mmCIF file of N, CA and C in Angstrom:
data_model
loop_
_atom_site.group_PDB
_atom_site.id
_atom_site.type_symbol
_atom_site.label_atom_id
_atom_site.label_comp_id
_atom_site.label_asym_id
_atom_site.label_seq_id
_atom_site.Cartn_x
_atom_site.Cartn_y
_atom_site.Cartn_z
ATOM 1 N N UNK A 1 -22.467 21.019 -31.262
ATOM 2 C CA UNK A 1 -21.782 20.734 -30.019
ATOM 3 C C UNK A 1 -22.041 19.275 -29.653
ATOM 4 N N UNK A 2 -21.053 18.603 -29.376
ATOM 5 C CA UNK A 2 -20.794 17.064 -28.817
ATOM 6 C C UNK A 2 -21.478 16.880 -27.640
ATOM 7 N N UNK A 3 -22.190 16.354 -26.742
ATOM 8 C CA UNK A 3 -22.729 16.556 -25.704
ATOM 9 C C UNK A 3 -22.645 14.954 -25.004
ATOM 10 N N UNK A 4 -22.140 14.616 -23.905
ATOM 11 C CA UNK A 4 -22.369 13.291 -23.310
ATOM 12 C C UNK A 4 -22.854 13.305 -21.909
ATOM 13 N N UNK A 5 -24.092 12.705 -21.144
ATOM 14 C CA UNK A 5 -24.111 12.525 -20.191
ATOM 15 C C UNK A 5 -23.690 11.793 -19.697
ATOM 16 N N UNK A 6 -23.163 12.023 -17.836
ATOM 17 C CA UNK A 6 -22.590 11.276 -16.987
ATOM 18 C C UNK A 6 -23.205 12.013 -15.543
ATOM 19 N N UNK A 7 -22.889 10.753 -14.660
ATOM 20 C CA UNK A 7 -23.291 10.834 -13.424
ATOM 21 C C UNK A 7 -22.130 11.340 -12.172
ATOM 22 N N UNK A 8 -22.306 12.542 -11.587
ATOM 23 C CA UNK A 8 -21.083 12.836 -10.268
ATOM 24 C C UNK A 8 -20.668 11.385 -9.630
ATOM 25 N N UNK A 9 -19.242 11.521 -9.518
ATOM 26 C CA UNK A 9 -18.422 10.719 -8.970
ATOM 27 C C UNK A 9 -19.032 11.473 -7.087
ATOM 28 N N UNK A 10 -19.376 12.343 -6.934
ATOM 29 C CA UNK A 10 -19.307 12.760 -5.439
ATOM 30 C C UNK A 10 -20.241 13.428 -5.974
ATOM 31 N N UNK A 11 -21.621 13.151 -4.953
ATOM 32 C CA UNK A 11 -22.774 13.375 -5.088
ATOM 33 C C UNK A 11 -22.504 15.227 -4.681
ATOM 34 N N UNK A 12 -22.149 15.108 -3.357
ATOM 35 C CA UNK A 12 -22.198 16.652 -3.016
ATOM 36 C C UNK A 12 -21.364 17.563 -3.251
ATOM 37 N N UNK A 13 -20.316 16.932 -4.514
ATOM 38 C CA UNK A 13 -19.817 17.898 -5.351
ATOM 39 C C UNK A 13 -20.613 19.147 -6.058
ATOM 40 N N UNK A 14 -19.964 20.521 -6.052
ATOM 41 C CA UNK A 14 -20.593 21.692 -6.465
ATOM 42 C C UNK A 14 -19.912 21.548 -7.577
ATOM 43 N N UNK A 15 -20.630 20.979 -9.017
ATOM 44 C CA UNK A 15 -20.473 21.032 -10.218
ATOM 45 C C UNK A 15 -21.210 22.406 -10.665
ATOM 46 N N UNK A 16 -20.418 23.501 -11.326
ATOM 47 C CA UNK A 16 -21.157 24.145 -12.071
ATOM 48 C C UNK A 16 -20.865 24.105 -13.593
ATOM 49 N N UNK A 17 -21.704 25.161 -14.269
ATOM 50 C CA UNK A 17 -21.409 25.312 -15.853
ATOM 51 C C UNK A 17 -20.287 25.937 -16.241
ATOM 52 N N UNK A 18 -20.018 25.718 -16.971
ATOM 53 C CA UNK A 18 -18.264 26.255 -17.384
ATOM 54 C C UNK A 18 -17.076 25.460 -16.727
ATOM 55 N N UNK A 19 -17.452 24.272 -15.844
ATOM 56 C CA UNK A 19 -16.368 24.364 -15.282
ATOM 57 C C UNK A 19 -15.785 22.293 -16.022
ATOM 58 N N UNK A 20 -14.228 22.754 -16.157
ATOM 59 C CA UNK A 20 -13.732 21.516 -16.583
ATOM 60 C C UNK A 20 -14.009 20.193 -16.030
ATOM 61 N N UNK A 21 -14.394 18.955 -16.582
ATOM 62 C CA UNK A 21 -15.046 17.710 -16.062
ATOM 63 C C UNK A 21 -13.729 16.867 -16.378
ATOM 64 N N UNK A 22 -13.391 16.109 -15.442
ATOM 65 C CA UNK A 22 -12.372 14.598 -15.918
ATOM 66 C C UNK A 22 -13.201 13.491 -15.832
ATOM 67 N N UNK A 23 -12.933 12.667 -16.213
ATOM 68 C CA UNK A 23 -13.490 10.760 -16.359
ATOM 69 C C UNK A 23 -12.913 10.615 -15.399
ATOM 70 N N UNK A 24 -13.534 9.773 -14.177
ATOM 71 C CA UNK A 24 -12.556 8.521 -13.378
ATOM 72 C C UNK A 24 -12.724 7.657 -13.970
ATOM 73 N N UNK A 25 -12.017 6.735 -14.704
ATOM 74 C CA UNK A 25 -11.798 6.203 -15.226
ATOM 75 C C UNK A 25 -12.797 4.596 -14.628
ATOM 76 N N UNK A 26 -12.339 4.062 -13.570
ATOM 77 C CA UNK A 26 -12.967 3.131 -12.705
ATOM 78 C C UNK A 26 -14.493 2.976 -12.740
ATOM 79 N N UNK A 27 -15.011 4.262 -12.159
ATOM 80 C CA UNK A 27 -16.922 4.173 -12.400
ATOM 81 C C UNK A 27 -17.031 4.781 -13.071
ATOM 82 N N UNK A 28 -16.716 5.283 -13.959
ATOM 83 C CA UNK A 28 -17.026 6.614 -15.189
ATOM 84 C C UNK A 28 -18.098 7.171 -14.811
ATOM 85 N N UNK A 29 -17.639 7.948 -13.578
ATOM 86 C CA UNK A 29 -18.145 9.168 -13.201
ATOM 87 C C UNK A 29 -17.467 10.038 -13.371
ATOM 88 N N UNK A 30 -18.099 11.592 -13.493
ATOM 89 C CA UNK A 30 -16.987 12.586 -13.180
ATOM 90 C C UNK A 30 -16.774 13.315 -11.944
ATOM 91 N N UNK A 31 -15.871 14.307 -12.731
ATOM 92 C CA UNK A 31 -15.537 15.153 -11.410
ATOM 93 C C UNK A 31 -15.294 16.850 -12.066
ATOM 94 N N UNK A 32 -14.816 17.791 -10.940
ATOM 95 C CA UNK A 32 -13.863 19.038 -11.572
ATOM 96 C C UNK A 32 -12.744 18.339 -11.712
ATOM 97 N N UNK A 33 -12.250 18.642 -12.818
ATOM 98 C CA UNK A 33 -10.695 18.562 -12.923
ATOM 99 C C UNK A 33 -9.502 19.259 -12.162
ATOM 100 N N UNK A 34 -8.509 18.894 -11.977
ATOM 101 C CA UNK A 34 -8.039 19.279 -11.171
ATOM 102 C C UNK A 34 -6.471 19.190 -11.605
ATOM 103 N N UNK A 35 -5.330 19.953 -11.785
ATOM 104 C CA UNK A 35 -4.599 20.085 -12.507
ATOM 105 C C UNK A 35 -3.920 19.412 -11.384
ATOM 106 N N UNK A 36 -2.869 18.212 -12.240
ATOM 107 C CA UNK A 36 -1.982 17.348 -11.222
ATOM 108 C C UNK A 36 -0.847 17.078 -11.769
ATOM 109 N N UNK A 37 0.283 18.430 -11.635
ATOM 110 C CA UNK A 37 1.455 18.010 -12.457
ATOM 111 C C UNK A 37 1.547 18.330 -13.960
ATOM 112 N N UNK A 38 0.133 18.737 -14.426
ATOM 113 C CA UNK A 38 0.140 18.692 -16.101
ATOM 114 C C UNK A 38 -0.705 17.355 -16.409
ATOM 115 N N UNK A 39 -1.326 16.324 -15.151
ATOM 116 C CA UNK A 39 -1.379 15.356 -16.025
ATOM 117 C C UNK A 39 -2.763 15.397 -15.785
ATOM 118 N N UNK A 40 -3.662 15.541 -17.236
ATOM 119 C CA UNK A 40 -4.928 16.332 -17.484
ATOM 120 C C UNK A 40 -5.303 15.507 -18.989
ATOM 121 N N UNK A 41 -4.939 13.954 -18.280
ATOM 122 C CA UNK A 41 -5.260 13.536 -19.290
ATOM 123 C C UNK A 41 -6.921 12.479 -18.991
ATOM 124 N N UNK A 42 -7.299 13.047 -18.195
ATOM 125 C CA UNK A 42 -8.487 12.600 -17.721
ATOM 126 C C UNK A 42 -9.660 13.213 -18.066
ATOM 127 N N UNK A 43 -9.008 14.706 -18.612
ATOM 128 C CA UNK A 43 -10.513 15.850 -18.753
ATOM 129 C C UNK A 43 -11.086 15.065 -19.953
ATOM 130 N N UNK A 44 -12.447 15.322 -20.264
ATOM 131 C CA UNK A 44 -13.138 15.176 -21.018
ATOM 132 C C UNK A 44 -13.875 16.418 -21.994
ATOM 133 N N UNK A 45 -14.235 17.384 -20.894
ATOM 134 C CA UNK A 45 -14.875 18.578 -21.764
ATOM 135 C C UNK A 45 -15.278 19.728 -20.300
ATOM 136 N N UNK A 46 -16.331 19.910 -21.030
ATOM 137 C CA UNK A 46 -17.083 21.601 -20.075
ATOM 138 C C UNK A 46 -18.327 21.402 -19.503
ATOM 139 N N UNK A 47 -18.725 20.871 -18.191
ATOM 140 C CA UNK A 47 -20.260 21.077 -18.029
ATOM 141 C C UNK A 47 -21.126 22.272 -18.988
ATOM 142 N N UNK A 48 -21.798 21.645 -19.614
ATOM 143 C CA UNK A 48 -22.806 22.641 -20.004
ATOM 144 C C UNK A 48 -24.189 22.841 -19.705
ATOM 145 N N UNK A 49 -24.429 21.592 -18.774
ATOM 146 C CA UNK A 49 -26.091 21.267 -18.302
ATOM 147 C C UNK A 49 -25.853 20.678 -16.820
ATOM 148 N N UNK A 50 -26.826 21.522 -16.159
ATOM 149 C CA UNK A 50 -26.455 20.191 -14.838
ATOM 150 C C UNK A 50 -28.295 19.882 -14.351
ATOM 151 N N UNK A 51 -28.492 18.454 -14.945
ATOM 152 C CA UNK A 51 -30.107 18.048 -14.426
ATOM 153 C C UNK A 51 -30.133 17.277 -13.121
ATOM 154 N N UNK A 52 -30.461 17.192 -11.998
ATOM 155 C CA UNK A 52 -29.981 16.907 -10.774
ATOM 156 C C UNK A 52 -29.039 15.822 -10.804
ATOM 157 N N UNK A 53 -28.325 14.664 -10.642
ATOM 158 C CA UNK A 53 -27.193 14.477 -10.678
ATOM 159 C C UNK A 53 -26.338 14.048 -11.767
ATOM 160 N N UNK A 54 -27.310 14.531 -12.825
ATOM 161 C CA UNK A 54 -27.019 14.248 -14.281
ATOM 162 C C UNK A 54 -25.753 15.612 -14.773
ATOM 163 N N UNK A 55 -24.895 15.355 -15.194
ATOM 164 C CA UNK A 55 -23.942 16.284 -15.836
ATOM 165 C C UNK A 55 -24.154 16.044 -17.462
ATOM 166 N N UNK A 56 -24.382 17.407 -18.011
ATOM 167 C CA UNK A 56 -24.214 17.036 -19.705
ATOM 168 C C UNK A 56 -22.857 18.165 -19.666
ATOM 169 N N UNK A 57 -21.773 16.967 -20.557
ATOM 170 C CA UNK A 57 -20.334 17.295 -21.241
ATOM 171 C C UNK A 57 -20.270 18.120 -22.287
ATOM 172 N N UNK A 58 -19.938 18.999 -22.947
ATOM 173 C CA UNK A 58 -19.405 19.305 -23.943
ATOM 174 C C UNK A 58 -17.885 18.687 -24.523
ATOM 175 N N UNK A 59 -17.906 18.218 -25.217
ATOM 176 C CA UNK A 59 -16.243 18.041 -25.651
ATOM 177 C C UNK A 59 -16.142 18.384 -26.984
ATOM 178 N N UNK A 60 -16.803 19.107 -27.994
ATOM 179 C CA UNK A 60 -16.383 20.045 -29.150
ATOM 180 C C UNK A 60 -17.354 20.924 -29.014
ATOM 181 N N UNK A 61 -16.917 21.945 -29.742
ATOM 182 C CA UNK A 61 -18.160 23.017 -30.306
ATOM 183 C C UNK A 61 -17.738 24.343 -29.709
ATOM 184 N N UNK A 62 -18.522 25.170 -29.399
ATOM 185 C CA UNK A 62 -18.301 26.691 -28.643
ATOM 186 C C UNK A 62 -19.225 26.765 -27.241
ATOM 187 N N UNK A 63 -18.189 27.387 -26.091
ATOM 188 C CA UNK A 63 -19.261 27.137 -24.918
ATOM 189 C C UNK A 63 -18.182 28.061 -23.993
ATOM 190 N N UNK A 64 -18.958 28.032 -23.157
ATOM 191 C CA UNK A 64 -18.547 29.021 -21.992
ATOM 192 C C UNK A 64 -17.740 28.238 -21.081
ATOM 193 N N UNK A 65 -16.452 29.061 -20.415
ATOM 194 C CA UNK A 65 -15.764 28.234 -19.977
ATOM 195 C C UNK A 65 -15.323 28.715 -18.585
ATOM 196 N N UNK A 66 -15.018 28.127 -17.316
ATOM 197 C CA UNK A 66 -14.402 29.471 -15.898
ATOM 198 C C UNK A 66 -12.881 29.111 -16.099
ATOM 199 N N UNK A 67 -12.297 30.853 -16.114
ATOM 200 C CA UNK A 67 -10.789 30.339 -15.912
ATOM 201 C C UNK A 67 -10.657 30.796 -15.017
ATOM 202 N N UNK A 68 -8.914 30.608 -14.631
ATOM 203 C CA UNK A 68 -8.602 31.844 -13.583
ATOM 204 C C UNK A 68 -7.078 32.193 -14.490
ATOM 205 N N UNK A 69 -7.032 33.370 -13.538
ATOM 206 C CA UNK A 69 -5.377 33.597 -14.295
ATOM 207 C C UNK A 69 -5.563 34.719 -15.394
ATOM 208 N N UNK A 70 -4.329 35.625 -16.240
ATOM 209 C CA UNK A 70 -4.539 36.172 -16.973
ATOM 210 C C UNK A 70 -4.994 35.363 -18.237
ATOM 211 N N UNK A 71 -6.143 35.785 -18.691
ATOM 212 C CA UNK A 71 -6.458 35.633 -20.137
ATOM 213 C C UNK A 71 -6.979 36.337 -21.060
ATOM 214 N N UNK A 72 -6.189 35.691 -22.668
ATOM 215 C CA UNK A 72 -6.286 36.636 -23.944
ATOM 216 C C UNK A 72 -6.695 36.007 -25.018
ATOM 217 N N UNK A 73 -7.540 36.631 -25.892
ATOM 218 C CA UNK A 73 -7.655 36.385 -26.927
ATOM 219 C C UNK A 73 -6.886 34.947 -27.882
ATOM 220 N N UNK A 74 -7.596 34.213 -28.184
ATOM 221 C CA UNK A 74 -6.304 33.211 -28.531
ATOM 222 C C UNK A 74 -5.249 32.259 -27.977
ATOM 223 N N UNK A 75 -5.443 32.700 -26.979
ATOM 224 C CA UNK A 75 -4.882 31.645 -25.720
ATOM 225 C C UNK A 75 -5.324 30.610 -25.596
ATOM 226 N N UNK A 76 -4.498 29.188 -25.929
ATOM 227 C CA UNK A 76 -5.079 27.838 -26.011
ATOM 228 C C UNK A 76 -5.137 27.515 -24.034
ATOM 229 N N UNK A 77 -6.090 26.944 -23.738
ATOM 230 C CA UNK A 77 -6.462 26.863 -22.242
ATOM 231 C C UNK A 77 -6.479 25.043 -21.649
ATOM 232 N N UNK A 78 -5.861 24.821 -20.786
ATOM 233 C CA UNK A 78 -5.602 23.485 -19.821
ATOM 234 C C UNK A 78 -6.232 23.753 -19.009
ATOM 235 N N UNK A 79 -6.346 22.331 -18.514
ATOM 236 C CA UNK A 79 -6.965 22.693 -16.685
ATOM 237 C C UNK A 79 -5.709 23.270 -15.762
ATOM 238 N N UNK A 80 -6.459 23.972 -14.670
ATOM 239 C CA UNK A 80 -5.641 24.671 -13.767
ATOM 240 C C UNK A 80 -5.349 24.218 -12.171
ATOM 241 N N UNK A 81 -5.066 24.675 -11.265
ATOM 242 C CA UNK A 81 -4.408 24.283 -9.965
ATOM 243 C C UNK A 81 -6.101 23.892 -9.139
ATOM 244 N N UNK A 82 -7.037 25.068 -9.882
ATOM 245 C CA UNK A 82 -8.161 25.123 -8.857
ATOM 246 C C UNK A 82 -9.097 24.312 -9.777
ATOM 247 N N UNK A 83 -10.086 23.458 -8.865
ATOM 248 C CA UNK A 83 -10.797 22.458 -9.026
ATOM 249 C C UNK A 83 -11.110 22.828 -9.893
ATOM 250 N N UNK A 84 -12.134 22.578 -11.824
ATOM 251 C CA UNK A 84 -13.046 23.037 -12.416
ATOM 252 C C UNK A 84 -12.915 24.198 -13.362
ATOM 253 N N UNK A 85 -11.931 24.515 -12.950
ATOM 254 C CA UNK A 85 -10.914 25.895 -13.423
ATOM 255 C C UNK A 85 -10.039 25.820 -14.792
ATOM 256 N N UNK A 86 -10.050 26.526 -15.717
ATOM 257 C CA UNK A 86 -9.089 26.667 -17.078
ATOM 258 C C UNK A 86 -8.065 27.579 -16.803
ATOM 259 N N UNK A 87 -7.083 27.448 -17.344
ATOM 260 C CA UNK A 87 -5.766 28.535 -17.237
ATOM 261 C C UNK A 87 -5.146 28.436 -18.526
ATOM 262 N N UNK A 88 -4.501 29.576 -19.237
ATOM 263 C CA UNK A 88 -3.816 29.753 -20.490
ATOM 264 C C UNK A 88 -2.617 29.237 -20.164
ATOM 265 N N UNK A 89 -2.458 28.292 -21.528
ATOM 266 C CA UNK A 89 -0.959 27.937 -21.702
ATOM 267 C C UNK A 89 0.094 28.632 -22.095
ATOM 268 N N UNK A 90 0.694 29.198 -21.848
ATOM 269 C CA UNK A 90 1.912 30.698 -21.889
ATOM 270 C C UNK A 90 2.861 30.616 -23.227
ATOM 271 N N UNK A 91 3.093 29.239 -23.258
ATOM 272 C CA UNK A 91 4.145 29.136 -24.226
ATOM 273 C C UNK A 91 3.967 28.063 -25.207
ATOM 274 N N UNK A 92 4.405 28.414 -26.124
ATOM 275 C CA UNK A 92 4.429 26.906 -26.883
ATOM 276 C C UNK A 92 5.119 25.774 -26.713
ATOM 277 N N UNK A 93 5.933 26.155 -26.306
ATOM 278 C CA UNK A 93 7.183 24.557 -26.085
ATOM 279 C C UNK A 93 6.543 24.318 -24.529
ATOM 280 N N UNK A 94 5.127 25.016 -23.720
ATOM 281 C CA UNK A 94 4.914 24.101 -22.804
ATOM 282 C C UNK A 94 4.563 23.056 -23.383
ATOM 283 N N UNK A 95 3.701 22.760 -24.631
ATOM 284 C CA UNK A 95 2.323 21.861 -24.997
ATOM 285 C C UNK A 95 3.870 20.681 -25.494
ATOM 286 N N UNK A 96 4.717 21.134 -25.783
ATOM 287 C CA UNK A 96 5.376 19.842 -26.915
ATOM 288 C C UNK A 96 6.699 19.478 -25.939
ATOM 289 N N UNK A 97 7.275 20.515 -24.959
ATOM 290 C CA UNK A 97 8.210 19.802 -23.974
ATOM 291 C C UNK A 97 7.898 19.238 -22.845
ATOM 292 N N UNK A 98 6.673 20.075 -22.288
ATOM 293 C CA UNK A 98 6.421 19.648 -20.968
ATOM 294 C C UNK A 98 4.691 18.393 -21.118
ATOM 295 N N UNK A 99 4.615 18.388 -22.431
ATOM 296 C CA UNK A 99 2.983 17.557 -22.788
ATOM 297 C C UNK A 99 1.867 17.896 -22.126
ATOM 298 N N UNK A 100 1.668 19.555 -22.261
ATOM 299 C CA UNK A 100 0.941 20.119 -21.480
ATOM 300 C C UNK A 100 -0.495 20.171 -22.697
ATOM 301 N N UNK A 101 -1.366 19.943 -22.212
ATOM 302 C CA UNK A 101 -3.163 19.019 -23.153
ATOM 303 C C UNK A 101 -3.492 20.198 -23.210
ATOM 304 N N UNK A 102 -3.995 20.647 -24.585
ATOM 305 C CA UNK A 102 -4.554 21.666 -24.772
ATOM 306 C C UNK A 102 -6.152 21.388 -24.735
ATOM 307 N N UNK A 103 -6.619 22.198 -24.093
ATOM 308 C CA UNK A 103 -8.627 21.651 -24.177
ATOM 309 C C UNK A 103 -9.183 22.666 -25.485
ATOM 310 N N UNK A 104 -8.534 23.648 -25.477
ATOM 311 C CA UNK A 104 -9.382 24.742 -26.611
ATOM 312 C C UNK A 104 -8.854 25.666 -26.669
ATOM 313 N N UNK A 105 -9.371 26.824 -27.413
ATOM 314 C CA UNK A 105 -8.846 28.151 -27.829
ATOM 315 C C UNK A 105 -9.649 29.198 -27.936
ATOM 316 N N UNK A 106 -9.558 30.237 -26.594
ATOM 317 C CA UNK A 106 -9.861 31.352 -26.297
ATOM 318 C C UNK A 106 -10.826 32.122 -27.572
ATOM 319 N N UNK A 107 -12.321 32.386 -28.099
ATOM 320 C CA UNK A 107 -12.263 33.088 -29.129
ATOM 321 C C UNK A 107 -13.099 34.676 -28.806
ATOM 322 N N UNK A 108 -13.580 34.997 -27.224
ATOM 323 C CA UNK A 108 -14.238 35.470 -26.910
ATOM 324 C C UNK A 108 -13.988 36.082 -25.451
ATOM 325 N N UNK A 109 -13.905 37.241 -24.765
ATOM 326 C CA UNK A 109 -13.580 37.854 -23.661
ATOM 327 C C UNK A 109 -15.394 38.392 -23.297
ATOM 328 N N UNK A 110 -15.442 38.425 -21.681
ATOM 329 C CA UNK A 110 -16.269 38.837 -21.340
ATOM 330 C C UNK A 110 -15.678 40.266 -20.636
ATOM 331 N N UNK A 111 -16.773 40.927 -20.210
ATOM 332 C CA UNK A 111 -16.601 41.894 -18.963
ATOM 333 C C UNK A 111 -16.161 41.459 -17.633
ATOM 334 N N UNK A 112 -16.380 40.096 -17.255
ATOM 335 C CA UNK A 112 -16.149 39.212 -16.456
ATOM 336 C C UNK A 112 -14.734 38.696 -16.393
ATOM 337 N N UNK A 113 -14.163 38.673 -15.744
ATOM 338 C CA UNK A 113 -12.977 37.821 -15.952
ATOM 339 C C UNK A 113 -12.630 36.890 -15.600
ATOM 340 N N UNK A 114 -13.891 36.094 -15.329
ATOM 341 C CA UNK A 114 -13.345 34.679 -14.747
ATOM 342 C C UNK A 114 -14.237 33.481 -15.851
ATOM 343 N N UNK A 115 -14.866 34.206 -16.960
ATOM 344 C CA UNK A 115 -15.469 33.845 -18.100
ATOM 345 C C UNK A 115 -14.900 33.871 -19.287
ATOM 346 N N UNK A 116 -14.876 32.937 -20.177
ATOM 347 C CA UNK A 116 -14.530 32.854 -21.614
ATOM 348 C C UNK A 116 -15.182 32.137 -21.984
ATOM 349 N N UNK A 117 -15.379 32.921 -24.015
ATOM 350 C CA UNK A 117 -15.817 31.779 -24.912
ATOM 351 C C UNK A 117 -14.935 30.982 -25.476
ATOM 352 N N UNK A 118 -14.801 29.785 -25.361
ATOM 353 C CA UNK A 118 -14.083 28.883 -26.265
ATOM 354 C C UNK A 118 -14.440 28.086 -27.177
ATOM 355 N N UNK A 119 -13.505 27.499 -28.266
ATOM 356 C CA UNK A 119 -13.280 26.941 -29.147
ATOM 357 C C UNK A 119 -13.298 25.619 -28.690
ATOM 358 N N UNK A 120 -13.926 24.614 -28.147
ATOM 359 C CA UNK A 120 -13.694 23.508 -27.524
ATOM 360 C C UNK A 120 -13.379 22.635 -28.487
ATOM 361 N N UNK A 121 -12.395 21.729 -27.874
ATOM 362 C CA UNK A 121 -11.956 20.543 -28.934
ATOM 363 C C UNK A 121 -11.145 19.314 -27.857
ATOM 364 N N UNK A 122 -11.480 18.753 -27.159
ATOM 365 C CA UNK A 122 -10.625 18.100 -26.568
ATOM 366 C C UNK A 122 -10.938 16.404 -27.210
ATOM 367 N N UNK A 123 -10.503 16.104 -27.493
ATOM 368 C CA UNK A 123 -9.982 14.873 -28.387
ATOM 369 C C UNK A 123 -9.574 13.638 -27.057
#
């Protein structure tokens, strides 16, 4: 697993684990991601560590992820409407008509449903 630390863009942001991180680009800090239009070209990866205002990234490997929304098996996952949040991409001609960023691919269901394992790969 790829791992990068970075520092909260907003100190009293509630960063947790699983949840999608973007770059601001400006102070390269992060944040939750936050789905704007599709344009999710800011995410970077998955909190996987949080040491007090230290965030460690995932951006390849296998890791736990929060979605919302229905999800399945195999379902390649974007960021979603809610802060920090993953949602399945429905269709294929979203990713190639509408340039909707795929972050990874579903390989694992919990009892939970606001949990998945993924395939992380965000490039």
């Amino acid at each position: 697993m790829n791992t990068l630390n970075y520092e909260k863009l907003y100190t009293d942001e509630d960063i947790n684990i699983g949840d999608v991180i973007e770059l601001e680009p400006i102070s390269n800090k992060v944040t939750r991601s936050l789905n704007k239009k599709h344009n999710n070209n800011k995410v970077i990866g998955v909190c996987v560590k949080i040491e007090n205002n230290t965030i460690v990234v995932a951006n390849k490997g296998i890791t736990d992820i929060n979605v919302t929304g229905l999800i399945c098996i195999g379902d390649k996952l974007t960021s979603s409407n809610i802060a920090g949040k993953a949602q399945a991409i429905r269709y294929r001609q979203d990713e190639t008509q509408f340039n909707i960023r795929s972050i990874g691919k579903v390989i694992e269901l919990y009892k939970v449903y606001n949990i998945v394992k993924i395939l992380l790969d965000v490039e």
